[in-house]
XYZ file of N, CA and C in Angstrom:
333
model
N 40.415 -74.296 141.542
C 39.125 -73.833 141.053
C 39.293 -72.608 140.128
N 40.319 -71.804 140.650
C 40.522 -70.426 139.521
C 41.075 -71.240 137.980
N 41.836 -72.115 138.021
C 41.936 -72.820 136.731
C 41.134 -73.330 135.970
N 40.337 -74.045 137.347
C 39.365 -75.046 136.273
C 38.199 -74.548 136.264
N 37.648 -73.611 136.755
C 36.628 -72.920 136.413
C 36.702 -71.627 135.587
N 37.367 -70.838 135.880
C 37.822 -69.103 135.064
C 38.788 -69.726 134.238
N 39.276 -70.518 133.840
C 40.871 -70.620 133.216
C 41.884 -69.835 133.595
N 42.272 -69.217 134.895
C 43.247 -68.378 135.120
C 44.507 -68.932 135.347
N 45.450 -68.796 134.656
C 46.521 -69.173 134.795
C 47.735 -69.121 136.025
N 48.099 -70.111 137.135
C 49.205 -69.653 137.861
C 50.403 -69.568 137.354
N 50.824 -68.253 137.937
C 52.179 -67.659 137.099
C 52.913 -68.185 137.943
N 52.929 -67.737 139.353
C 54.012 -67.898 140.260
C 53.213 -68.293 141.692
N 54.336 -69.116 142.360
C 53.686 -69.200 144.110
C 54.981 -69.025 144.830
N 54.783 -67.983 145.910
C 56.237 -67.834 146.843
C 56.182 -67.999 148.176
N 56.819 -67.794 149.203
C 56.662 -68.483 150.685
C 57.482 -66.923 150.957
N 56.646 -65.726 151.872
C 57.038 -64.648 152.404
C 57.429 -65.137 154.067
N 58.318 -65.443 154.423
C 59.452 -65.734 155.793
C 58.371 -64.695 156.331
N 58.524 -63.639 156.229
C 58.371 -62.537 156.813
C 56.744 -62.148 157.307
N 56.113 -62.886 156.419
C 54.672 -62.511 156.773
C 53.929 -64.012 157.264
N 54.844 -64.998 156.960
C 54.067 -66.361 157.544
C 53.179 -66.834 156.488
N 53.478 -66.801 155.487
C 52.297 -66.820 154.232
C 52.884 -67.261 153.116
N 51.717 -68.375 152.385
C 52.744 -68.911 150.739
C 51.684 -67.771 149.972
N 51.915 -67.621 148.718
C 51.501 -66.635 147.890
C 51.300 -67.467 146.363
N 50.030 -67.280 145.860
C 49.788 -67.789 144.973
C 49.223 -66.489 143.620
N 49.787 -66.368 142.714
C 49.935 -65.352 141.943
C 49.138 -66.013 140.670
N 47.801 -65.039 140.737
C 47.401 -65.725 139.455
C 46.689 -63.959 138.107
N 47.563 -63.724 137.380
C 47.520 -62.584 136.854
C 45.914 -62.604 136.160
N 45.374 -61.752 135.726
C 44.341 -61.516 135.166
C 44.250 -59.946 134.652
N 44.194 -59.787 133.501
C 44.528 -58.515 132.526
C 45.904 -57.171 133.408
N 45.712 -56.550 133.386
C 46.847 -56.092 134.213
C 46.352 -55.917 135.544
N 45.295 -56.988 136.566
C 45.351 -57.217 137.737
C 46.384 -58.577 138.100
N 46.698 -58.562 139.314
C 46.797 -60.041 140.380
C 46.239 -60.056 140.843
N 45.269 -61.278 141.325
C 44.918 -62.122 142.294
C 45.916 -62.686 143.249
N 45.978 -62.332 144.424
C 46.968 -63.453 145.098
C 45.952 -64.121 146.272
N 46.396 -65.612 145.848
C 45.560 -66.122 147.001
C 46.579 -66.720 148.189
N 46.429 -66.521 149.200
C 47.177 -66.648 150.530
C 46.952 -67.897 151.595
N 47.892 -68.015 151.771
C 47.745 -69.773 152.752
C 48.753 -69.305 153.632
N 48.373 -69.505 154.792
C 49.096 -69.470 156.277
C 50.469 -70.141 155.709
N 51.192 -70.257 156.682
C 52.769 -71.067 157.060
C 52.553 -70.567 158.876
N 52.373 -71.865 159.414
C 52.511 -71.802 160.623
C 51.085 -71.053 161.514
N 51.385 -71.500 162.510
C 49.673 -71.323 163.414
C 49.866 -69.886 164.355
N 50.779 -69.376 163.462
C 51.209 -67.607 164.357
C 50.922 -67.000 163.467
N 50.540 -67.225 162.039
C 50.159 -66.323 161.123
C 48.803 -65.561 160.991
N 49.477 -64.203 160.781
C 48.303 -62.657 160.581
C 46.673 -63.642 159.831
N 47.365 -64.477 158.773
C 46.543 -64.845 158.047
C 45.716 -65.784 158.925
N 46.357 -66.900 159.258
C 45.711 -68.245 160.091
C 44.394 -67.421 161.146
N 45.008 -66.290 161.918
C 44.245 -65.989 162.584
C 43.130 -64.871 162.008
N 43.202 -64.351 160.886
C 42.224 -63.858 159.868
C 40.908 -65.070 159.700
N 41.798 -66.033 159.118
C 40.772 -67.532 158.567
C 40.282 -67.636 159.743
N 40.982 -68.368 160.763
C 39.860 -68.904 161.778
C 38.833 -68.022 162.978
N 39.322 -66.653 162.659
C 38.483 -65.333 163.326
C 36.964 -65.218 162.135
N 36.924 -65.618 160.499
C 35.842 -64.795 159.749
C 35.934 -66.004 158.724
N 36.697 -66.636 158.801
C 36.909 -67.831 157.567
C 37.565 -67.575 156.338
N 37.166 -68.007 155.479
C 38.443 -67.960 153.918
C 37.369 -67.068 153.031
N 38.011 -66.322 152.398
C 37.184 -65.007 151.503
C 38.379 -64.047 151.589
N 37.733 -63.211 151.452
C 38.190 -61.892 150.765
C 39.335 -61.421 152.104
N 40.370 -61.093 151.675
C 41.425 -60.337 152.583
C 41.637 -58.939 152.789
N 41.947 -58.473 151.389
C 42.343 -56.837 151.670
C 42.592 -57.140 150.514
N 42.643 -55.259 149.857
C 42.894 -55.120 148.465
C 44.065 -54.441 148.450
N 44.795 -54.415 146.921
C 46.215 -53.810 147.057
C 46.101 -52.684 145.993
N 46.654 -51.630 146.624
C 46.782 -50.892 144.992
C 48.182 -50.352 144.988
N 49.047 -50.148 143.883
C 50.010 -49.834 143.325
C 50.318 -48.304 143.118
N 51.461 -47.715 144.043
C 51.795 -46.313 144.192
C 52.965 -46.108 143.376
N 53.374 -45.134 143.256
C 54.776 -44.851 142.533
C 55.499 -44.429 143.680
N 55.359 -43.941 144.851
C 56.143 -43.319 145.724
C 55.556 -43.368 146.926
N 56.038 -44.922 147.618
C 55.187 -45.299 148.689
C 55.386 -44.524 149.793
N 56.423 -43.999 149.631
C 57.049 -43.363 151.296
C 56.250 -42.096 150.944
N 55.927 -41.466 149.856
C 55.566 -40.161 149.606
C 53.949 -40.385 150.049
N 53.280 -41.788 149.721
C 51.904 -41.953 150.049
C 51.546 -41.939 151.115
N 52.137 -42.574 151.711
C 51.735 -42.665 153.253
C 52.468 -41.559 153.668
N 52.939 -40.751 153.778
C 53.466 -39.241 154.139
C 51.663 -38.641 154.183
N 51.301 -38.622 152.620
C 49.957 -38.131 152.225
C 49.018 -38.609 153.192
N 48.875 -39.912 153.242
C 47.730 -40.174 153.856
C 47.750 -39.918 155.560
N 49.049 -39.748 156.083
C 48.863 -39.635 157.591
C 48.559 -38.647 157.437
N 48.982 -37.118 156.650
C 48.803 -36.077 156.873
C 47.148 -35.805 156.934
N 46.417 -36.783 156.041
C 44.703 -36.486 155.964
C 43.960 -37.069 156.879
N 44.593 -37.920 158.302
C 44.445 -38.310 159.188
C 43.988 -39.737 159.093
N 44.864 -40.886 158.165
C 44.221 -41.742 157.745
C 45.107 -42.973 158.914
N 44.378 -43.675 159.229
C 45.156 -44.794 160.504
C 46.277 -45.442 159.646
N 47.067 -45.578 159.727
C 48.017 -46.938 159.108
C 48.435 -47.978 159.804
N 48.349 -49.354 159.469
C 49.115 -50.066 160.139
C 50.814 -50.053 160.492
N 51.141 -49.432 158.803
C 52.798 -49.782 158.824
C 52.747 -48.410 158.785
N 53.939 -47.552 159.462
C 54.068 -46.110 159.408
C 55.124 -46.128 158.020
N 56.123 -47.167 158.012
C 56.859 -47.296 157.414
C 56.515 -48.536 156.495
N 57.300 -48.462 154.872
C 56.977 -49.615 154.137
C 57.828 -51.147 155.047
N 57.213 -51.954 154.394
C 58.391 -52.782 154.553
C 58.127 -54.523 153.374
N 58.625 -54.920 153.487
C 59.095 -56.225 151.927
C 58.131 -56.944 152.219
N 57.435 -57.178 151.197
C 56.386 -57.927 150.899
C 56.549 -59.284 149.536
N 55.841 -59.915 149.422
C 55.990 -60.830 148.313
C 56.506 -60.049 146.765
N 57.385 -60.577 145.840
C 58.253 -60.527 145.125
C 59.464 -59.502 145.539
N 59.560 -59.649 146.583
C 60.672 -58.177 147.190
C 59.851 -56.866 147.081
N 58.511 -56.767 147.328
C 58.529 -55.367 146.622
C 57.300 -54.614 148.060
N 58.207 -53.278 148.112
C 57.883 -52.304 149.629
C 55.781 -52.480 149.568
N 55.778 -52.859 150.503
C 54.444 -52.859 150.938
C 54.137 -51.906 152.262
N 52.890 -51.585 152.522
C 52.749 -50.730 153.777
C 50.545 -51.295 153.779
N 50.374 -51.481 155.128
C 48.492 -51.402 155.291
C 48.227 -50.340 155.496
N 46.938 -50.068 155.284
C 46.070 -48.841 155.977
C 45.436 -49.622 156.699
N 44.909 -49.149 157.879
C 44.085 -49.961 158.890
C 42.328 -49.845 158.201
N 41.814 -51.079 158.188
C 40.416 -50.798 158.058
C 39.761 -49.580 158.889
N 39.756 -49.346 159.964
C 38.846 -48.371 160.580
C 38.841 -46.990 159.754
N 39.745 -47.223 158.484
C 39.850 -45.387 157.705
C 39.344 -45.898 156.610
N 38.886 -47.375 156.279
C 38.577 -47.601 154.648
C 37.284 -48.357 154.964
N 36.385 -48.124 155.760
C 35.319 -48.459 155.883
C 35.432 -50.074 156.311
N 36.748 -50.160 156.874
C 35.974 -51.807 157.226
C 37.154 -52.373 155.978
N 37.752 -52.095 154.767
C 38.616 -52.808 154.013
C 40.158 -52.735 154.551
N 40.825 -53.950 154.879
C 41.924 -54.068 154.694
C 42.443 -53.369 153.432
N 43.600 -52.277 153.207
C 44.062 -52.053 152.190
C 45.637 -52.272 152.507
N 46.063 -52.421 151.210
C 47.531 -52.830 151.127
C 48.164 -52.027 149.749
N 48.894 -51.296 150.202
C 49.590 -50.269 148.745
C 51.057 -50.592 148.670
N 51.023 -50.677 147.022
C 52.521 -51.283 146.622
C 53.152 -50.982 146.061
N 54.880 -50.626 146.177
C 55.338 -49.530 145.152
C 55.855 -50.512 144.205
């Protein structure tokens, strides 16, 4: 539907071992879209979908110095999921903030 309705082009789709999830990469001006599909009935995601259904996940934003960010943000008393980064889709360090500090949004920051 992102094709045949928006014309958005898929660049890339990858399978993260690590998070239980295929990854569908569809660029749009200097954003991504990634749209996410379970792998397996233990996945963060699977149980996202069948807890609220298919929509919106969490948003990501792009740090220069992830270990330095989340340093920042615990210090302002912000919840995190990951204290530490760890590998996310295209190899690259990911870390969550827990919704209960972003009003209810999943966030996801990426160096």
């Amino acid at each position: 539907i992102w094709q045949q309705c928006l014309g958005i082009e898929l660049e890339t789709i990858e399978e993260v071992p690590g998070q239980k999830v295929r990854v569908a990469v569809l660029p749009v001006g200097d954003v991504n879209i990634e749209l996410l599909e379970p792998v397996g009935d233990d996945s963060t995601i699977r149980k996202f979908i069948d807890k609220r259904g298919e929509g919106l996940h969490h948003l990501c934003f792009e740090v220069e110095d992830i270990e330095k960010a989340l340093s920042d943000m615990r210090a302002k008393g912000i919840v995190l999921i990951d204290e530490k980064p760890r590998i996310g889709a295209s190899g690259k360090k990911i870390a969550f903030i827990h919704p209960k500090s972003t009003g209810g949004v999943l966030i996801e920051v990426t160096e």
